Short mmCIF file of C-alpha atoms and ligand atoms in Angstrom, two decimals:
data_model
loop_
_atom_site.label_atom_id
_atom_site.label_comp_id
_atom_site.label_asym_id
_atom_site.label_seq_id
_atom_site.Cartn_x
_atom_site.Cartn_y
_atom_site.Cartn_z
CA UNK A 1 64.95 129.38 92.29
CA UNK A 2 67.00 132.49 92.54
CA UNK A 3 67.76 133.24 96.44
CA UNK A 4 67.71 137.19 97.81
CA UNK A 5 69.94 138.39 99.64
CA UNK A 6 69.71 140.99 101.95
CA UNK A 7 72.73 142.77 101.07
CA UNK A 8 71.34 142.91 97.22
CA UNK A 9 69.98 145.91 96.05
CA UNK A 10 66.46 145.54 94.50
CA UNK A 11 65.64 147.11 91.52
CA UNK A 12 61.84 146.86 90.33
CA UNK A 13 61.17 147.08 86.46
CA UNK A 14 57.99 147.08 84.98
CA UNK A 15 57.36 142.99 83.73
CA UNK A 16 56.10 143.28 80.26
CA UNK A 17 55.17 146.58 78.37
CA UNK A 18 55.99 149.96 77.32
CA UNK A 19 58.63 150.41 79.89
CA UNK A 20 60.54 147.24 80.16
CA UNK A 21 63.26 147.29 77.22
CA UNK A 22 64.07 151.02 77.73
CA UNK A 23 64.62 150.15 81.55
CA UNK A 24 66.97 147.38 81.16
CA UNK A 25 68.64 148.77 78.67
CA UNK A 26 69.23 151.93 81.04
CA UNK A 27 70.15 149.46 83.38
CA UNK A 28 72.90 148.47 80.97
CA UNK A 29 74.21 151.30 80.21
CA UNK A 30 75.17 152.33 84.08
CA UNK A 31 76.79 148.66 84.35
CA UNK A 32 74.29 146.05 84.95
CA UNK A 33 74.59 142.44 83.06
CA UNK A 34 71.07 141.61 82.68
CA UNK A 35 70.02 138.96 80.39
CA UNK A 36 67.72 140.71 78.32
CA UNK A 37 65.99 136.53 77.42
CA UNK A 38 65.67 136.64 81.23
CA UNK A 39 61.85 135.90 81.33
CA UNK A 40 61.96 135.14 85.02
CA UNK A 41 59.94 137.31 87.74
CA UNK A 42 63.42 138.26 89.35
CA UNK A 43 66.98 138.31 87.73
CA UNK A 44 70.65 138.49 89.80
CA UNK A 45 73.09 140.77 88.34
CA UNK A 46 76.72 139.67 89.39
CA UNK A 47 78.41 142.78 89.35
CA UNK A 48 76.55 145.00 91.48
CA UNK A 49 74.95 142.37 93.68
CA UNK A 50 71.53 143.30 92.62
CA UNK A 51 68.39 141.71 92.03
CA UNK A 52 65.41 142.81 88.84
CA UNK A 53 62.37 142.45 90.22
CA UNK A 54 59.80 142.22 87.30
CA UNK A 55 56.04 144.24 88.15
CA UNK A 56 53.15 145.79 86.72
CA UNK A 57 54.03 149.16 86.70
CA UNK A 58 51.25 150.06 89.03
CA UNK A 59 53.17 148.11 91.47
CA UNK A 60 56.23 149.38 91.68
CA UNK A 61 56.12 152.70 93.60
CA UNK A 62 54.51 151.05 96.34
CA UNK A 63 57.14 148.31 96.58
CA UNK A 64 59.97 151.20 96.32
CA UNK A 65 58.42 153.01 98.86
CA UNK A 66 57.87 150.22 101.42
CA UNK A 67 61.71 149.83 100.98
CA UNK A 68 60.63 145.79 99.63
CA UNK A 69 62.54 147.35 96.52
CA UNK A 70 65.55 150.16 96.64
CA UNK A 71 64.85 151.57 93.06
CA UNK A 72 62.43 151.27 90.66
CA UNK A 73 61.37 152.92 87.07
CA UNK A 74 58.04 153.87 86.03
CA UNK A 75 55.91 156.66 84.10
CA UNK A 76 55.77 159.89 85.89
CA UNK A 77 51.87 159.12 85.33
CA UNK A 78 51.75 156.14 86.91
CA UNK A 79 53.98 157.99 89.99
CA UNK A 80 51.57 161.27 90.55
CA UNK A 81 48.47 159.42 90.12
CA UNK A 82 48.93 157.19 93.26
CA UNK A 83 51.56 159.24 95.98
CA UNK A 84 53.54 156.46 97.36
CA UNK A 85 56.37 158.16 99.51
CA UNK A 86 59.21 156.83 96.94
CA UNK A 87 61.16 159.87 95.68
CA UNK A 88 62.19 160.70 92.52
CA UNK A 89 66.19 160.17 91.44
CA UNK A 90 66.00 161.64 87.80
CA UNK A 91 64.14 161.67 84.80
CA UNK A 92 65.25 159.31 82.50
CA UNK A 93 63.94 160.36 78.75
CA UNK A 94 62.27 157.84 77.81
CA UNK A 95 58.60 156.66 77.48
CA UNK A 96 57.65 160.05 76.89
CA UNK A 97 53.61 161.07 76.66
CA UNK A 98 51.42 163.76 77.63
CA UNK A 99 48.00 162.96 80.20
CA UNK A 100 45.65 164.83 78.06
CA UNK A 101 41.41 165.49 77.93
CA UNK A 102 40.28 164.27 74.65
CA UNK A 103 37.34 165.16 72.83
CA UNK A 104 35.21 164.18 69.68
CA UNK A 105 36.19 165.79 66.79
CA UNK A 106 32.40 167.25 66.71
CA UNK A 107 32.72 168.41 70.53
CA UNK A 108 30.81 171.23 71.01
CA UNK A 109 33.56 171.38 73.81
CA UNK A 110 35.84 174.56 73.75
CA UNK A 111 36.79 175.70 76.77
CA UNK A 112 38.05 173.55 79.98
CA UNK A 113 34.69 175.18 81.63
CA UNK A 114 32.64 173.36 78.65
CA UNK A 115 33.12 170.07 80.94
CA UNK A 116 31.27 171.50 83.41
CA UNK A 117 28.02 168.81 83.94
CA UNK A 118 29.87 166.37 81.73
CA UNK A 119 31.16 162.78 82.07
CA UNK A 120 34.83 161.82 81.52
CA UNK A 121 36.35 158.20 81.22
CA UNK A 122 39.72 157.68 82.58
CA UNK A 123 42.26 155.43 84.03
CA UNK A 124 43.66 158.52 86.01
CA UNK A 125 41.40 159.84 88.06
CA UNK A 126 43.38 161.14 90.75
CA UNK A 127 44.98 163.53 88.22
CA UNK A 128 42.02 163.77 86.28
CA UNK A 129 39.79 165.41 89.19
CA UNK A 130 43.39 167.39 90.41
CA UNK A 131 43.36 169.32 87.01
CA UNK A 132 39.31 169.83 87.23
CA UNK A 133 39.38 171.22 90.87
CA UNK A 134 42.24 173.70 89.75
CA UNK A 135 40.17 174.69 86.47
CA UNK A 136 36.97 174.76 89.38
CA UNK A 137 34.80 172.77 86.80
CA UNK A 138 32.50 169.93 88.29
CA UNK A 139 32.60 166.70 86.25
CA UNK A 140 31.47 163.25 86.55
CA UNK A 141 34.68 161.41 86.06
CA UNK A 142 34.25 157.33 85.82
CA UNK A 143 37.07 155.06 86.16
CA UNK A 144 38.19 152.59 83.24
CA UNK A 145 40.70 150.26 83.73
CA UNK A 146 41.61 150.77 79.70
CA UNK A 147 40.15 151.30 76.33
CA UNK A 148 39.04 154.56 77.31
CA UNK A 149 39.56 155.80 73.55
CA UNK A 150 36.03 153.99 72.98
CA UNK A 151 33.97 155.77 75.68
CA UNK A 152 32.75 158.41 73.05
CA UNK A 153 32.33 156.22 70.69
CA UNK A 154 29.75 154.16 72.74
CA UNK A 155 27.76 157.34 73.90
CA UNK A 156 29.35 155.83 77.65
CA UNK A 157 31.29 159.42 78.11
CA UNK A 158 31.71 162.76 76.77
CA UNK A 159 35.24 163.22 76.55
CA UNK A 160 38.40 160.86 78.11
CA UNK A 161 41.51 161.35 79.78
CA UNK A 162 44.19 159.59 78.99
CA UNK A 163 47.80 159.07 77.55
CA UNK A 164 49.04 160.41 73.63
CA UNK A 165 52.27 159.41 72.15
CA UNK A 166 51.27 159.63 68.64
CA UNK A 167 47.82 160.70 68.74
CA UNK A 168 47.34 158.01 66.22
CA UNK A 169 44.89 156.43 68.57
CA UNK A 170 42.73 159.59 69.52
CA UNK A 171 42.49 159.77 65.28
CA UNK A 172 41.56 155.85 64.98
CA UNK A 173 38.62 156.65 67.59
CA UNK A 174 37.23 160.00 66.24
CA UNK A 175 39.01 162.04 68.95
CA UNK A 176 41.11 165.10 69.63
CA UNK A 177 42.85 166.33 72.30
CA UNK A 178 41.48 169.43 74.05
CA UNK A 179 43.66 169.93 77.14
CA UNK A 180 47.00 169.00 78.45
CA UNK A 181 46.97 167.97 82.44
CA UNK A 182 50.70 166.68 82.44
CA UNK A 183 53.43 165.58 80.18
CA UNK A 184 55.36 162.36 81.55
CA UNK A 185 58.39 160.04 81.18
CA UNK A 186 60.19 157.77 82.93
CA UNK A 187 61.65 158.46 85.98
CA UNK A 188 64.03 156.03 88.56
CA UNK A 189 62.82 156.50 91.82
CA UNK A 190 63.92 155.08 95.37
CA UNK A 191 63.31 153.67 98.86
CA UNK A 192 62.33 156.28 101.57
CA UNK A 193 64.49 153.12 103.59
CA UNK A 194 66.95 153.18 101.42
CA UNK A 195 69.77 150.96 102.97
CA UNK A 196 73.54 152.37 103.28
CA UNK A 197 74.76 150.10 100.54
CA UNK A 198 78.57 149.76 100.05
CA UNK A 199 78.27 150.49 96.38
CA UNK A 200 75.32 152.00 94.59
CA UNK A 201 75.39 152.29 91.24
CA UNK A 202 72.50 154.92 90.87
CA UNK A 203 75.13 157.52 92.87
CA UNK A 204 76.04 159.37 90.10
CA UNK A 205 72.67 159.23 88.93
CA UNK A 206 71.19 161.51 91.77
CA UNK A 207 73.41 164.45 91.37
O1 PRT B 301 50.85 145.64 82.62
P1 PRT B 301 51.27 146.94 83.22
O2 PRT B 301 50.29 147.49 84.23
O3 PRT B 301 52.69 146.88 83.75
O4 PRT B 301 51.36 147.97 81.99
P2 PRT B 301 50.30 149.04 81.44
O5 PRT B 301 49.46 148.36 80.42
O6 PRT B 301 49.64 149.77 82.57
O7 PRT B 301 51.27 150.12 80.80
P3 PRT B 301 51.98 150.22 79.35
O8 PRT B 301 53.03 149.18 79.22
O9 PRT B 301 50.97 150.38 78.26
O10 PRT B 301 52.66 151.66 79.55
C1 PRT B 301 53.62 151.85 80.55
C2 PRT B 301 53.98 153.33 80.62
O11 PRT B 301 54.47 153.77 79.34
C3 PRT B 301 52.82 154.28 80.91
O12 PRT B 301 52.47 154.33 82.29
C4 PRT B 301 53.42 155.60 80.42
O13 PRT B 301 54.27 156.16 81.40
C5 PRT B 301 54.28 155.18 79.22
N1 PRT B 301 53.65 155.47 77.91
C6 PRT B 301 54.25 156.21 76.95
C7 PRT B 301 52.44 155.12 77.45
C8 PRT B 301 52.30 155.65 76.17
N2 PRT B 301 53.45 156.31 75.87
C9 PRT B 301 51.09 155.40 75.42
N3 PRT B 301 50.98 155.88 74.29
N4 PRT B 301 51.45 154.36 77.99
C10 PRT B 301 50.33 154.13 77.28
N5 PRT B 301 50.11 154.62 76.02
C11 PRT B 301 48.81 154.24 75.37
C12 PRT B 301 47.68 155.21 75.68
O14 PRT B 301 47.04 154.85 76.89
C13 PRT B 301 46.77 155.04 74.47
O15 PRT B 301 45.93 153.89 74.61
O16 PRT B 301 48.93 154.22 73.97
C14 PRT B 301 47.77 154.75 73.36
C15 PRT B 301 48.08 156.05 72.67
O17 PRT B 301 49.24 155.97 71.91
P4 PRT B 301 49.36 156.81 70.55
O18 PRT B 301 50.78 156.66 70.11
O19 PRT B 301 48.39 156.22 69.57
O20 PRT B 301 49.04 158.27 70.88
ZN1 ZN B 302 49.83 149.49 84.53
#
């Protein structure tokens, strides 16, 4: 059982996923000895005095901005879509996407004001309805907690919003993307709290 201190810094990574190896291995690179192995929920680092904390990535802006963690790193996505309070260090390069509408690749769909009326699955619906009040178009937009590549497929939606790397997913499912809301990467973020340590080791970083 690994025992906090208070002095430590906190650090919260995302647990398993997209994010997690590029994150520690940032963490690396600025110093940190993290056992990469390390499967447990938290992790000490000797040199720094600093604890991992391992999350879904949904949960980590929250726990950075109730000051529970001092740092965290997550998708600019995941950041926007849910405002928090933590505040943004730097970009870090990595984990790069763009939040995009997709459509069939029959769509009558042309313009942004062709969604007018229509219904759009997403797992970003904050952003989602952000972009669609700014474009003044009126959509139903339904919540999916994933898997929203299938929602045209199933006559359950007439377009999506979601996340392209490759766009080798849109292609498996028949889709195309239409319009671009954001592009995103990962970002290291902070406490609102954050506590005068005697050493941080994100210092440089935030210049
Ligand atoms: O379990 P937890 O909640 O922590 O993880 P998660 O399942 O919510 O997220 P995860 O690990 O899939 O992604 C973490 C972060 O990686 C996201 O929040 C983004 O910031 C970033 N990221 C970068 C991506 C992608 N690229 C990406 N391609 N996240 C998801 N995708 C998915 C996308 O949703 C779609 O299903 O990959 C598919 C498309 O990929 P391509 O390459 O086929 O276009
Ligand atoms: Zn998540």
């Amino acid at each position: 059982m690994i025992q906090l201190k208070t002095k430590d810094i906190r650090i919260a990574v995302q647990s398993k996923g997209r994010l997690k190896t590029d994150s520690i291995e940032f963490l690396i690179s600025i110093g940190f000895d993290i056992d990469e192995s390390d499967r447990a929920l938290l992790s000490s680092c000797n040199k720094y005095e600093a604890d991992v904390i391992y999350l879904r990535d949904d949960d980590i802006p929250q726990y950075v901005a109730s000051g529970v963690a001092d740092f965290g790193i997550v998708g600019e996505n995941v950041y926007y879509e849910s405002p928090s309070g933590a505040r943004i260090v730097k970009k870090l390069g990595f984990s790069k996407c763009s939040l995009v509408v997709a459509i069939p690749n029959d769509s009558d769909i042309k313009e942004v004001s062709d969604l007018e009326g229509r219904k759009i699955a997403t797992s970003y619906p904050n952003l989602l309805k952000a972009y669609l009040n700014k474009a003044e178009v009126k959509a139903e937009v339904v919540l999916v907690k994933g898997s929203a590549e299938v929602a045209p497929v199933l006559g359950f939606a007439d377009a999506i919003c979601d996340l392209v790397q490759s766009g080798k997913t849109l292609k498996e499912n028949g889709l195309k993307p239409a319009f671009k809301i954001m592009e995103s990467q990962a970002i290291l973020i902070e406490s609102p709290f954050l506590k005068d340590f005697e050493f941080n080791p994100f210092q440089n970083e935030s210049n």
